CSV table of C-alpha atoms in Angstrom, one decimal:
chain,number,residue,atom,x,y,z
A,1,MET,CA,-11.6,-4.1,-28.2
A,2,PHE,CA,-11.8,-4.0,-24.6
A,3,GLU,CA,-15.4,-2.2,-24.7
A,4,SER,CA,-16.6,-4.8,-26.9
A,5,PHE,CA,-15.5,-7.6,-24.4
A,6,ALA,CA,-16.9,-5.7,-21.8
A,7,GLU,CA,-20.0,-5.4,-23.6
A,8,THR,CA,-20.3,-9.2,-24.5
A,9,LEU,CA,-19.8,-9.8,-20.5
A,10,VAL,CA,-22.9,-7.6,-19.8
A,11,ASP,CA,-24.7,-9.4,-22.5
A,12,THR,CA,-23.8,-12.7,-21.4
A,13,PHE,CA,-24.5,-12.4,-17.3
A,14,GLY,CA,-26.2,-9.2,-17.2
A,15,GLN,CA,-25.8,-7.1,-14.1
A,16,VAL,CA,-24.1,-10.2,-12.2
A,17,THR,CA,-21.1,-8.9,-14.3
A,18,TYR,CA,-20.5,-5.9,-11.9
A,19,ILE,CA,-20.0,-8.7,-9.0
A,20,LEU,CA,-18.4,-11.2,-11.4
A,21,PRO,CA,-14.6,-10.7,-9.8
A,22,GLU,CA,-16.2,-11.3,-6.2
A,23,ILE,CA,-17.7,-14.6,-7.6
A,24,LEU,CA,-14.6,-15.8,-9.0
A,25,VAL,CA,-12.7,-15.4,-5.9
A,26,LEU,CA,-15.7,-17.2,-3.9
A,27,ILE,CA,-15.6,-20.2,-6.4
A,28,ALA,CA,-12.0,-20.3,-5.7
A,29,ALA,CA,-12.6,-20.7,-1.9
A,30,LEU,CA,-15.4,-23.3,-2.6
A,31,ILE,CA,-13.2,-25.6,-4.7
A,32,ALA,CA,-9.7,-25.2,-3.0
A,33,PRO,CA,-10.7,-28.0,-0.5
A,34,LEU,CA,-12.1,-30.2,-3.4
A,35,VAL,CA,-8.7,-29.7,-5.4
A,36,PHE,CA,-6.5,-30.7,-2.3
A,37,ASN,CA,-8.7,-33.8,-1.6
A,38,ILE,CA,-8.2,-34.8,-5.4
A,39,THR,CA,-4.5,-33.9,-5.6
A,40,LYS,CA,-3.3,-34.3,-2.5
A,41,LYS,CA,-0.8,-31.5,-3.7
A,42,GLY,CA,-0.9,-27.8,-1.6
A,43,SER,CA,1.2,-26.5,-4.6
A,44,VAL,CA,-1.8,-27.3,-7.2
A,45,VAL,CA,-4.4,-25.9,-4.7
A,46,ALA,CA,-1.9,-22.5,-4.7
A,47,ILE,CA,-1.9,-22.3,-8.5
A,48,VAL,CA,-5.6,-22.6,-8.8
A,49,SER,CA,-6.3,-20.1,-6.2
A,50,PHE,CA,-3.8,-17.8,-7.9
A,51,VAL,CA,-5.7,-18.3,-11.4
A,52,PHE,CA,-8.7,-17.6,-10.2
A,53,VAL,CA,-7.5,-14.4,-8.0
A,54,ALA,CA,-5.8,-13.3,-11.3
A,55,ILE,CA,-8.4,-13.5,-13.5
A,56,ALA,CA,-10.7,-11.5,-11.1
A,57,ALA,CA,-8.0,-8.8,-10.9
A,58,LEU,CA,-8.0,-8.7,-14.7
A,59,LEU,CA,-11.7,-8.2,-14.9
A,60,VAL,CA,-11.6,-5.4,-12.3
A,61,MET,CA,-8.9,-3.6,-14.3
A,62,LEU,CA,-10.8,-4.2,-17.6
A,63,MET,CA,-14.2,-3.1,-16.0
A,64,MET,CA,-12.4,0.2,-14.2
A,65,HIS,CA,-11.8,1.4,-18.2
A,66,THR,CA,-15.1,0.1,-19.9
A,67,VAL,CA,-17.9,-0.3,-17.3
A,68,THR,CA,-19.8,3.0,-16.4
A,69,TYR,CA,-19.1,3.7,-12.6
A,70,GLY,CA,-22.0,3.5,-10.5
A,71,ALA,CA,-23.3,0.0,-12.2
A,72,ALA,CA,-25.0,-1.9,-9.5
A,73,PHE,CA,-26.5,-5.1,-8.8
A,74,GLY,CA,-28.6,-5.5,-5.9
A,75,MET,CA,-26.8,-4.0,-2.7
A,76,PHE,CA,-23.4,-3.9,-4.5
A,77,GLU,CA,-22.1,-1.5,-6.7
A,78,PHE,CA,-18.8,-1.0,-8.8
A,79,ASP,CA,-17.3,2.4,-8.4
A,80,PRO,CA,-13.9,4.2,-8.5
A,81,PHE,CA,-13.4,3.5,-5.0
A,82,SER,CA,-14.6,-0.4,-4.7
A,83,SER,CA,-12.7,-1.1,-7.7
A,84,LEU,CA,-9.5,0.5,-6.7
A,85,MET,CA,-9.9,-1.4,-3.1
A,86,MET,CA,-10.5,-4.7,-5.1
A,87,LEU,CA,-7.0,-4.3,-6.8
A,88,LEU,CA,-5.1,-3.6,-3.5
A,89,PHE,CA,-6.8,-6.8,-1.8
A,90,VAL,CA,-6.0,-9.1,-4.9
A,91,ALA,CA,-2.5,-7.6,-4.8
A,92,VAL,CA,-2.1,-8.8,-1.3
A,93,ALA,CA,-3.7,-12.0,-2.1
A,94,PHE,CA,-1.2,-12.7,-5.0
A,95,LEU,CA,1.9,-12.1,-2.5
A,96,THR,CA,0.2,-14.1,0.1
A,97,ILE,CA,-0.5,-17.2,-2.1
A,98,MET,CA,2.9,-16.8,-3.8
A,99,VAL,CA,4.8,-17.5,-0.6
A,100,SER,CA,2.6,-19.8,1.2
A,101,PRO,CA,3.2,-23.4,-0.3
A,102,VAL,CA,6.6,-23.6,1.5
A,103,HIS,CA,4.6,-22.9,5.1
A,104,VAL,CA,1.4,-25.2,4.2
A,105,GLU,CA,2.7,-27.9,1.7
A,106,THR,CA,3.5,-30.3,4.3
A,107,THR,CA,0.2,-29.9,6.4
A,108,LYS,CA,-3.0,-31.7,6.0
A,109,HIS,CA,-4.9,-28.1,5.9
A,110,CYS,CA,-4.0,-26.8,2.3
A,111,GLY,CA,-7.5,-26.7,1.2
A,112,GLU,CA,-8.8,-25.2,3.8
A,113,TYR,CA,-6.0,-22.4,4.1
A,114,TYR,CA,-6.4,-21.1,0.7
A,115,ALA,CA,-10.2,-21.7,0.9
A,116,LEU,CA,-10.0,-19.0,3.8
A,117,ILE,CA,-7.5,-16.7,2.1
A,118,CYS,CA,-10.0,-16.7,-0.9
A,119,ALA,CA,-13.1,-16.2,1.2
A,120,ILE,CA,-11.2,-13.4,3.2
A,121,VAL,CA,-10.7,-11.6,-0.1
A,122,ALA,CA,-14.0,-12.1,-1.3
A,123,GLY,CA,-15.6,-10.8,1.9
A,124,MET,CA,-13.4,-7.6,1.4
A,125,MET,CA,-14.6,-7.3,-1.9
A,126,PHE,CA,-17.9,-7.3,-1.1
A,127,ALA,CA,-17.6,-5.1,2.0
A,128,VAL,CA,-16.0,-2.4,-0.1
A,129,SER,CA,-18.5,-2.5,-3.0
A,130,ALA,CA,-21.8,-2.7,-0.4
A,131,THR,CA,-24.1,0.0,-0.5
A,132,THR,CA,-25.8,-0.8,2.6
A,133,LEU,CA,-24.8,-1.2,6.2
A,134,LEU,CA,-26.1,-4.7,5.9
A,135,GLY,CA,-24.2,-5.5,3.1
A,136,ILE,CA,-20.9,-3.9,4.7
A,137,PHE,CA,-21.8,-6.0,8.2
A,138,ILE,CA,-21.8,-9.3,6.2
A,139,GLY,CA,-18.7,-8.7,4.2
A,140,VAL,CA,-16.7,-7.7,7.2
A,141,GLU,CA,-18.1,-10.6,9.3
A,142,VAL,CA,-17.2,-13.0,6.6
A,143,VAL,CA,-13.5,-11.6,6.8
A,144,SER,CA,-13.5,-11.9,10.3
A,145,ILE,CA,-14.6,-15.3,10.9
A,146,SER,CA,-12.2,-16.5,8.3
A,147,SER,CA,-9.6,-14.8,9.7
A,148,TYR,CA,-10.2,-16.5,13.1
A,149,ALA,CA,-9.9,-19.6,11.7
A,150,LEU,CA,-6.8,-18.8,9.5
A,151,VAL,CA,-5.0,-17.7,12.7
A,152,ALA,CA,-5.8,-21.1,14.5
A,153,LEU,CA,-4.9,-23.1,11.5
A,154,LYS,CA,-1.2,-23.4,12.7
A,155,LYS,CA,-2.4,-26.0,15.3
A,156,ASN,CA,0.9,-27.1,16.4
A,157,ASP,CA,1.9,-23.8,17.7
A,158,PRO,CA,0.1,-23.0,21.2
A,159,ARG,CA,0.8,-19.4,20.4
A,160,ALA,CA,-1.4,-19.5,17.1
A,161,SER,CA,-4.1,-21.4,19.5
A,162,GLU,CA,-4.0,-18.4,22.2
A,163,ALA,CA,-4.0,-15.8,19.5
A,164,ALA,CA,-6.9,-16.8,17.5
A,165,VAL,CA,-9.0,-17.2,21.0
A,166,LYS,CA,-8.0,-13.6,21.7
A,167,TYR,CA,-8.6,-12.6,18.2
A,168,LEU,CA,-12.4,-14.3,18.4
A,169,ILE,CA,-13.1,-13.0,21.8
A,170,ILE,CA,-12.4,-9.1,20.9
A,171,GLY,CA,-13.7,-9.6,17.4
A,172,ALA,CA,-17.1,-10.8,19.1
A,173,PHE,CA,-17.1,-7.6,20.9
A,174,SER,CA,-16.4,-5.4,18.1
A,175,THR,CA,-19.2,-7.3,16.3
A,176,ALA,CA,-21.5,-6.4,18.9
A,177,LEU,CA,-20.5,-2.6,18.9
A,178,THR,CA,-20.8,-2.4,15.4
A,179,LEU,CA,-24.2,-3.9,15.4
A,180,LEU,CA,-25.3,-1.3,18.1
A,181,GLY,CA,-24.2,1.6,16.4
A,182,MET,CA,-25.9,0.4,13.0
A,183,SER,CA,-29.2,-0.2,14.8
A,184,MET,CA,-29.0,3.3,16.2
A,185,ILE,CA,-28.3,4.7,13.0
A,186,PHE,CA,-31.3,2.5,11.6
A,187,GLY,CA,-33.5,3.6,14.3
A,188,VAL,CA,-32.9,7.2,13.5
A,189,THR,CA,-33.0,7.2,9.7
A,190,GLY,CA,-35.3,4.1,9.2
A,191,THR,CA,-33.0,2.8,6.5
A,192,LEU,CA,-30.0,0.8,6.2
A,193,VAL,CA,-29.2,2.2,2.6
A,194,ILE,CA,-26.4,4.5,2.5
A,195,ASP,CA,-27.7,7.1,0.4
A,196,GLU,CA,-31.2,7.2,2.1
A,197,ILE,CA,-29.1,7.8,5.3
A,198,THR,CA,-27.3,10.6,4.1
A,199,VAL,CA,-30.4,12.4,2.6
A,200,ALA,CA,-32.3,11.6,6.0
A,201,ILE,CA,-29.3,13.3,7.9
A,202,ALA,CA,-29.4,16.2,5.7
A,203,ASN,CA,-32.9,16.8,6.1
A,204,GLY,CA,-32.7,17.0,9.9
A,205,MET,CA,-34.2,13.5,10.7
A,206,VAL,CA,-31.4,12.9,13.4
A,207,ALA,CA,-32.2,12.3,17.1
A,208,ASN,CA,-29.1,13.7,18.8
A,209,TRP,CA,-28.3,11.2,21.4
A,210,ALA,CA,-29.2,8.1,19.4
A,211,PHE,CA,-27.3,9.1,16.2
A,212,ILE,CA,-24.3,9.9,18.5
A,213,LEU,CA,-24.4,6.6,20.1
A,214,GLY,CA,-24.6,5.0,16.7
A,215,CYS,CA,-21.4,6.8,15.6
A,216,ILE,CA,-19.6,6.0,18.5
A,217,GLY,CA,-20.7,2.2,18.4
A,218,MET,CA,-19.5,2.1,15.0
A,219,ILE,CA,-15.9,4.1,15.6
A,220,ALA,CA,-15.2,1.5,18.5
A,221,GLY,CA,-16.4,-1.6,16.4
A,222,TYR,CA,-14.4,-0.7,13.3
A,223,GLY,CA,-11.7,0.5,15.5
A,224,PHE,CA,-10.9,-3.1,16.4
A,225,LYS,CA,-10.9,-4.1,12.6
A,226,ILE,CA,-7.9,-1.3,11.9
A,227,ALA,CA,-6.2,-2.1,15.4
A,228,ALA,CA,-6.7,1.7,16.5
A,229,VAL,CA,-5.7,2.5,19.9
A,230,PRO,CA,-7.3,1.4,22.6
A,231,PHE,CA,-8.9,-1.2,20.4
A,232,HIS,CA,-5.3,-2.6,19.5
A,233,SER,CA,-4.5,-5.3,22.0
A,234,TRP,CA,-5.1,-8.1,19.7
A,235,ALA,CA,-2.6,-7.1,17.0
A,236,PRO,CA,0.7,-8.0,18.6
A,237,ASP,CA,-0.6,-11.3,19.9
A,238,VAL,CA,-2.4,-12.3,16.4
A,239,TYR,CA,0.6,-11.2,14.4
A,240,GLU,CA,3.4,-12.9,16.5
A,241,GLY,CA,1.0,-16.5,16.8
A,242,ALA,CA,0.0,-16.9,13.1
A,243,SER,CA,2.5,-17.9,10.6
A,244,ALA,CA,4.3,-14.9,8.9
A,245,PRO,CA,2.4,-15.1,5.6
A,246,VAL,CA,-0.9,-14.7,7.3
A,247,SER,CA,0.4,-12.1,9.6
A,248,GLY,CA,1.4,-10.2,6.3
A,249,PHE,CA,-1.9,-10.7,5.1
A,250,LEU,CA,-3.9,-9.3,8.0
A,251,ALA,CA,-1.8,-6.3,8.6
A,252,THR,CA,-1.8,-5.2,4.7
A,253,ALA,CA,-5.4,-6.4,3.6
A,254,SER,CA,-7.7,-6.9,6.6
A,255,LYS,CA,-6.8,-3.5,8.1
A,256,LYS,CA,-7.3,-1.6,5.1
A,257,MET,CA,-10.8,-3.1,4.3
A,258,GLY,CA,-11.6,-1.5,8.0
A,259,PHE,CA,-10.5,2.0,6.7
A,260,ALA,CA,-12.2,1.5,3.3
A,261,VAL,CA,-15.3,0.5,5.1
A,262,MET,CA,-14.9,3.5,7.8
A,263,PHE,CA,-14.1,5.9,4.7
A,264,LYS,CA,-17.5,4.6,3.0
A,265,ILE,CA,-19.7,5.1,6.1
A,266,PHE,CA,-18.5,8.2,7.9
A,267,PHE,CA,-17.8,10.6,5.0
A,268,ALA,CA,-21.5,9.6,3.9
A,269,LEU,CA,-22.5,10.4,7.6
A,270,PHE,CA,-21.0,13.5,8.0
A,271,VAL,CA,-19.6,15.2,4.9
A,272,LEU,CA,-22.2,14.1,2.2
A,273,SER,CA,-24.9,14.8,4.6
A,274,HIS,CA,-23.4,18.1,5.9
A,275,CYS,CA,-23.9,16.7,9.6
A,276,VAL,CA,-24.0,19.4,12.2
A,277,PHE,CA,-21.9,17.2,14.4
A,278,ILE,CA,-19.0,17.1,11.9
A,279,GLU,CA,-16.9,19.1,13.7
A,280,GLU,CA,-16.8,17.2,16.7
A,281,PHE,CA,-16.3,13.9,15.2
A,282,GLN,CA,-13.4,15.1,13.4
A,283,TYR,CA,-11.7,15.8,16.8
A,284,VAL,CA,-12.7,12.4,18.1
A,285,PHE,CA,-10.9,11.0,15.1
A,286,ALA,CA,-8.1,13.3,15.3
A,287,ILE,CA,-7.4,12.5,18.9
A,288,LEU,CA,-7.5,8.7,18.0
A,289,ALA,CA,-5.1,9.3,15.3
A,290,ALA,CA,-2.7,11.1,17.5
A,291,ILE,CA,-2.9,8.6,20.2
A,292,THR,CA,-2.7,5.7,18.1
A,293,MET,CA,0.4,6.6,15.9
A,294,THR,CA,1.9,7.5,19.5
A,295,VAL,CA,1.2,4.6,21.5
A,296,GLY,CA,2.1,2.4,18.3
A,297,ASN,CA,5.5,3.8,17.9
A,298,LEU,CA,6.5,4.2,21.5
A,299,VAL,CA,5.5,0.7,22.3
A,300,ALA,CA,7.3,-0.7,19.3
A,301,ILE,CA,10.7,0.3,20.7
A,302,SER,CA,10.8,-2.1,23.4
A,303,GLN,CA,9.9,-5.0,21.3
A,304,SER,CA,12.4,-8.2,21.0
A,305,ASN,CA,10.2,-10.2,18.7
A,306,ILE,CA,10.4,-8.8,15.0
A,307,LYS,CA,7.0,-9.7,14.5
A,308,ARG,CA,5.4,-8.0,17.5
A,309,MET,CA,7.7,-4.8,16.7
A,310,LEU,CA,6.0,-4.7,13.2
A,311,ALA,CA,2.8,-5.3,14.7
A,312,TYR,CA,3.1,-2.2,16.8
A,313,SER,CA,4.5,-0.6,13.7
A,314,SER,CA,1.4,-1.3,11.8
A,315,VAL,CA,-0.8,0.3,14.9
A,316,ALA,CA,1.0,3.5,14.3
A,317,GLN,CA,0.5,3.1,10.4
A,318,ALA,CA,-3.1,2.9,11.0
A,319,GLY,CA,-2.6,6.1,13.2
A,320,TYR,CA,-1.2,7.8,10.0
A,321,ILE,CA,-4.4,6.8,7.7
A,322,MET,CA,-6.6,8.0,10.4
A,323,ILE,CA,-5.6,11.7,9.4
A,324,ALA,CA,-8.1,11.3,6.6
A,325,LEU,CA,-11.2,10.2,8.6
A,326,ALA,CA,-9.9,13.6,10.9
A,327,ILE,CA,-9.6,16.1,8.1
A,328,MET,CA,-12.2,14.6,5.9
A,329,SER,CA,-11.2,16.3,2.6
A,330,GLN,CA,-10.3,15.0,-1.0
A,331,TYR,CA,-6.7,15.8,-0.6
A,332,ALA,CA,-6.3,13.9,2.6
A,333,THR,CA,-8.1,10.8,1.4
A,334,THR,CA,-6.1,10.5,-1.7
A,335,GLY,CA,-3.0,10.5,0.6
A,336,ALA,CA,-4.4,7.8,2.8
A,337,LEU,CA,-5.3,5.8,0.0
A,338,PHE,CA,-2.0,6.2,-1.7
A,339,HIS,CA,-0.3,5.2,1.9
A,340,MET,CA,-2.7,2.2,1.7
A,341,PHE,CA,-0.9,0.7,-1.1
A,342,THR,CA,2.5,1.9,-0.1
A,343,HIS,CA,2.0,-0.1,3.3
A,344,VAL,CA,1.1,-3.2,1.1
A,345,VAL,CA,4.6,-3.4,-0.4
A,346,MET,CA,6.5,-1.8,2.4
A,347,LYS,CA,4.9,-4.1,5.4
A,348,GLY,CA,4.0,-6.7,3.1
A,349,GLY,CA,7.5,-7.2,1.8
A,350,ALA,CA,9.1,-7.1,5.5
A,351,PHE,CA,6.8,-9.7,6.5
A,352,ILE,CA,7.7,-12.1,3.6
A,353,ILE,CA,11.1,-11.6,4.2
A,354,VAL,CA,10.5,-12.6,7.9
A,355,ALA,CA,8.5,-15.5,6.7
A,356,ALA,CA,11.7,-16.4,4.5
A,357,LEU,CA,14.0,-16.5,7.3
A,358,ILE,CA,12.1,-18.5,9.3
A,359,THR,CA,11.7,-21.1,6.6
A,360,ALA,CA,15.4,-20.7,6.4
A,361,GLY,CA,15.7,-21.7,10.0
A,362,LEU,CA,16.4,-18.2,11.7
A,363,GLY,CA,14.4,-17.0,14.8
A,364,GLU,CA,12.0,-14.4,15.1
A,365,LYS,CA,14.1,-12.5,17.8
A,366,ILE,CA,15.6,-9.2,16.6
A,367,GLU,CA,18.8,-10.5,18.0
A,368,ASP,CA,18.6,-13.4,15.4
A,369,TYR,CA,19.1,-10.9,12.7
A,370,LYS,CA,22.7,-10.0,13.8
A,371,GLY,CA,25.0,-10.0,10.7
A,372,LEU,CA,22.2,-11.1,8.6
A,373,ALA,CA,23.8,-8.9,5.8
A,374,LYS,CA,26.8,-11.5,5.8
A,375,ARG,CA,24.4,-14.6,5.6
A,376,ALA,CA,21.8,-13.3,3.3
A,377,PRO,CA,23.0,-9.8,1.7
A,378,LEU,CA,20.1,-9.7,-0.7
A,379,LEU,CA,17.4,-10.3,2.2
A,380,ALA,CA,19.1,-8.0,4.3
A,381,ALA,CA,19.4,-5.0,1.8
A,382,ALA,CA,15.6,-5.3,1.0
A,383,MET,CA,14.7,-5.5,4.8
A,384,MET,CA,16.6,-2.3,4.8
A,385,LEU,CA,14.7,-0.7,2.1
A,386,PHE,CA,11.2,-1.6,3.6
A,387,LEU,CA,11.9,-0.6,6.9
A,388,PHE,CA,13.4,2.9,5.8
A,389,SER,CA,10.4,3.3,3.5
A,390,LEU,CA,8.1,2.4,6.5
A,391,ALA,CA,10.0,5.2,8.2
A,392,GLY,CA,9.6,7.8,5.5
A,393,ILE,CA,13.1,8.3,4.4
A,394,PRO,CA,12.9,9.5,0.6
A,395,PRO,CA,12.9,8.7,-2.3
A,396,LEU,CA,11.2,5.5,-1.2
A,397,ALA,CA,7.3,5.2,-1.5
A,398,GLY,CA,6.6,5.6,2.3
A,399,PHE,CA,8.1,9.1,2.2
A,400,THR,CA,5.9,9.9,-0.9
A,401,SER,CA,2.7,8.8,0.3
A,402,LYS,CA,3.4,10.3,3.9
A,403,PHE,CA,4.2,13.5,2.5
A,404,VAL,CA,0.8,13.4,0.5
A,405,LEU,CA,-0.9,12.3,3.6
A,406,PHE,CA,0.5,14.5,6.1
A,407,SER,CA,0.3,17.4,3.8
A,408,GLY,CA,-3.5,16.8,3.7
A,409,ALA,CA,-3.6,18.1,7.3
A,410,ILE,CA,-2.6,21.7,6.0
A,411,PHE,CA,-3.4,21.8,2.4
A,412,ILE,CA,-7.5,21.7,2.7
A,413,ASP,CA,-10.1,22.3,-0.2
A,414,GLY,CA,-7.3,23.9,-2.3
A,415,VAL,CA,-6.3,26.4,0.5
A,416,VAL,CA,-3.8,26.1,3.3
A,417,SER,CA,-5.3,25.8,6.8
A,418,TYR,CA,-3.5,25.6,10.0
A,419,ASP,CA,-6.6,24.1,12.2
A,420,TRP,CA,-4.8,20.8,11.9
A,421,VAL,CA,-1.4,21.5,11.6
A,422,TRP,CA,-0.9,20.2,15.4
A,423,LEU,CA,-1.8,16.6,13.8
A,424,ALA,CA,0.5,16.9,11.1
A,425,PHE,CA,3.3,18.1,13.6
A,426,ILE,CA,2.4,14.9,15.8
A,427,ALA,CA,2.7,12.6,12.9
A,428,VAL,CA,6.0,14.1,11.5
A,429,ILE,CA,7.5,13.5,15.5
A,430,ASN,CA,6.2,10.0,15.4
A,431,SER,CA,7.7,9.1,11.7
A,432,ALA,CA,11.2,10.3,13.3
A,433,ILE,CA,10.7,8.0,16.5
A,434,SER,CA,9.7,5.2,14.2
A,435,LEU,CA,13.1,5.6,12.7
A,436,TYR,CA,14.8,4.6,15.8
A,437,TYR,CA,13.5,1.1,16.2
A,438,TYR,CA,13.6,0.4,12.5
A,439,ALA,CA,17.4,1.4,12.7
A,440,ARG,CA,18.0,-1.1,15.4
A,441,VAL,CA,17.2,-3.8,13.0
A,442,VAL,CA,19.6,-2.3,10.3
A,443,LYS,CA,22.0,-2.2,12.8
A,444,ALA,CA,21.7,-5.9,13.8
A,445,MET,CA,21.9,-6.9,10.4
A,446,TYR,CA,24.8,-4.6,9.2
A,447,ILE,CA,27.1,-4.0,12.2
A,448,GLU,CA,26.8,-6.6,15.0
A,449,LYS,CA,28.4,-9.8,14.2
A,450,PRO,CA,26.6,-13.1,13.4
A,451,ALA,CA,26.6,-16.0,15.8
A,452,VAL,CA,27.2,-18.4,13.0
A,453,ASP,CA,28.5,-17.5,9.6
A,454,ASP,CA,26.8,-19.9,7.4
A,455,LYS,CA,24.9,-18.7,4.4
A,456,LEU,CA,20.9,-18.8,4.3
A,457,SER,CA,19.1,-19.9,1.3
A,458,VAL,CA,15.3,-19.5,1.0
A,459,PRO,CA,12.8,-20.7,-2.1
A,460,ALA,CA,12.8,-19.0,-5.2
A,461,PRO,CA,8.9,-17.8,-4.6
A,462,PHE,CA,10.2,-15.5,-1.6
A,463,MET,CA,12.8,-14.0,-3.8
A,464,VAL,CA,10.4,-13.4,-6.6
A,465,ALA,CA,7.7,-11.7,-4.1
A,466,ILE,CA,10.2,-9.7,-2.3
A,467,ALA,CA,11.4,-8.6,-5.7
A,468,LEU,CA,8.2,-7.2,-6.6
A,469,CYS,CA,7.7,-5.6,-3.1
A,470,VAL,CA,11.1,-3.6,-3.8
A,471,VAL,CA,10.2,-2.6,-7.3
A,472,GLY,CA,7.0,-1.2,-5.7
A,473,VAL,CA,8.7,0.8,-2.9
A,474,ILE,CA,11.1,2.3,-5.3
A,475,VAL,CA,8.7,3.0,-8.7
A,476,LEU,CA,6.1,4.3,-6.2
A,477,GLY,CA,8.5,6.5,-4.4
A,478,VAL,CA,9.9,8.2,-7.7
A,479,TYR,CA,6.7,7.8,-9.9
A,480,PRO,CA,3.8,7.8,-7.7
A,481,GLU,CA,1.5,9.2,-10.8
A,482,ILE,CA,0.9,5.5,-11.5
A,483,LEU,CA,-1.4,5.2,-8.4
A,484,LEU,CA,-1.9,8.7,-7.4
A,485,ASP,CA,-4.4,9.5,-10.1
A,486,LEU,CA,-6.7,6.4,-9.3
A,487,CYS,CA,-6.4,7.4,-5.5
A,488,SER,CA,-7.5,11.1,-6.5
A,489,THR,CA,-10.5,9.6,-8.7
A,490,ALA,CA,-11.6,7.4,-5.9
A,491,ALA,CA,-11.2,10.2,-3.2
A,492,GLU,CA,-13.3,12.5,-5.5
A,493,TYR,CA,-16.0,9.6,-5.6
A,494,LEU,CA,-16.2,9.4,-1.9
A,495,ILE,CA,-16.0,13.3,-1.5
A,496,PRO,CA,-17.3,15.3,-4.5
A,497,SER,CA,-16.1,18.7,-5.2
A,498,PRO,CA,-18.9,21.1,-4.0
C-alpha cells in the first residue's frame, strides 16, 4: 500500500517528490499572511500551518520506508540523515505552533509570525538535504534572516529589539566567515559539490594554508549558529528577549540545524576524504567542546533569569554534542543525533513551561518559581522532570542519550580507546555541575514558600504540548531503541563503515 502510494507520487511529481515536504512547508509560509488577512484570526493561521507541517512530516515518514535513499533533485538529496533531521525540525515546529496562538492571537503580526516559523523550517530542511556548499549556505541564510525577524516581532518589548539587533550583527559576521571559508575550499578544490570536494581532497588537491583557513572560517561561522564558545554571546540575550516559544524553537531546532550542517560538511572533508589534517582538527573540536560545556555550565550557575539560565544550559549542551565532531566515529555520531532528539523534548518542554507560566502571570526570575509546586503542581512536576533529564538523571532520556554520547569518546570503531577519555571525563564533570543550577530551580519550586498562594491555570494547548514532552522524556529514556536505530542508520550514512 505504502509502496504503491510512493510510486504514484513519483509518477505524478517526478523527481520533485524528493523535495515535496520542503515545498509544502514553504507553501505554508507563503499563504500564512494571506490566511490571516482573510480571517483575522491567529488560531486559523496556526491550524493551517499545523496541517501543512503535519502533511510534510507524514510524507517524510512515508518516503523513509518506500523511497530509495540517495534519490536526488538538483542539488538536494533525500537520504537517511536528511530525513531524520527533517523529522526533528517538524517535531519542534509542531510544539511551537501548538502553543503559539496564546502569544500571538492579540497581535497584528500573526500572519508574519507563522510565515517566519514555516520559512525557518523549510530553510532547515533544504540545508540538511543540500549536496553542495552553496545549497547549504542558502538554506542556512533563509533560517538566519527569518530568525532575526522572528525575534524582533515582539515589538513592544525593548529587550526583543536589542536582542534582534545583536543577533543580526553577530549573524552578519557569521555569514562573512562562512563565505570566506567556503571560498577558500572552492579555490582549493574548484568545486562546491561536497562529494567532488571529498574526491579532490583524497587525490591530494589541497593547498595547505588555504584549506586550513577555509575550514577555520567555516568552523567559526557555524560556531555562531550552534552557540559554541567563544561564538555564543548572542544566545542569552536572544533567548531572554524573544518570546518563550520562539526561544525554545531557536534552542531546539535552529542549533540542531547548525550541527547537522557541520556533520555533513566536516565528516566529508576529514573522514571520507582521509584528510591528512584530521587529527589536528579533531583536537580543535575537542578543545572547543570542552570549553563550551564548561563555560556554559559555570556561567549558568550565576543566572537569576530562568530563560538566560536555560540559554547557557543550551550552550553547555552544544559542547556535549560537539564530542561527535571531535571523535568523528559512527557510534559518537549516533549518540549526538540521539541527544539532539532528546534535547528537543527536554529543553523544548522547559521553555513551553516557562511560556505557560508567563501567560499565567508569573515572572521570568527563578525566585518567581518559589512554591510553584503548590500553585501549579503538574507544571512543577513536569519542570523537575525536564531539568533532571537535562542533568542526566536516570532513567530519563537525558541520561540515556548522554550515556551513548559520552561513551562514544571511549568506544571507537568497535574497540575501547583511551585517547579521548579526558574529553568524556570533562563531560561527566560538567553534567554534575549542571545538576547544581537545575536543582536550584527545583528547590525554589518545592521547598521555598510562595509569595502568594493563588493557583495558576494555563490554557489547554500548553498542557498538551507539555504532556507530549513528558512522554518523550520517559519513553526515550527507558526505550531508546525507537530512535537509536534511525540515528545509527543516519550515522552510518555520514560515516560509512570501512
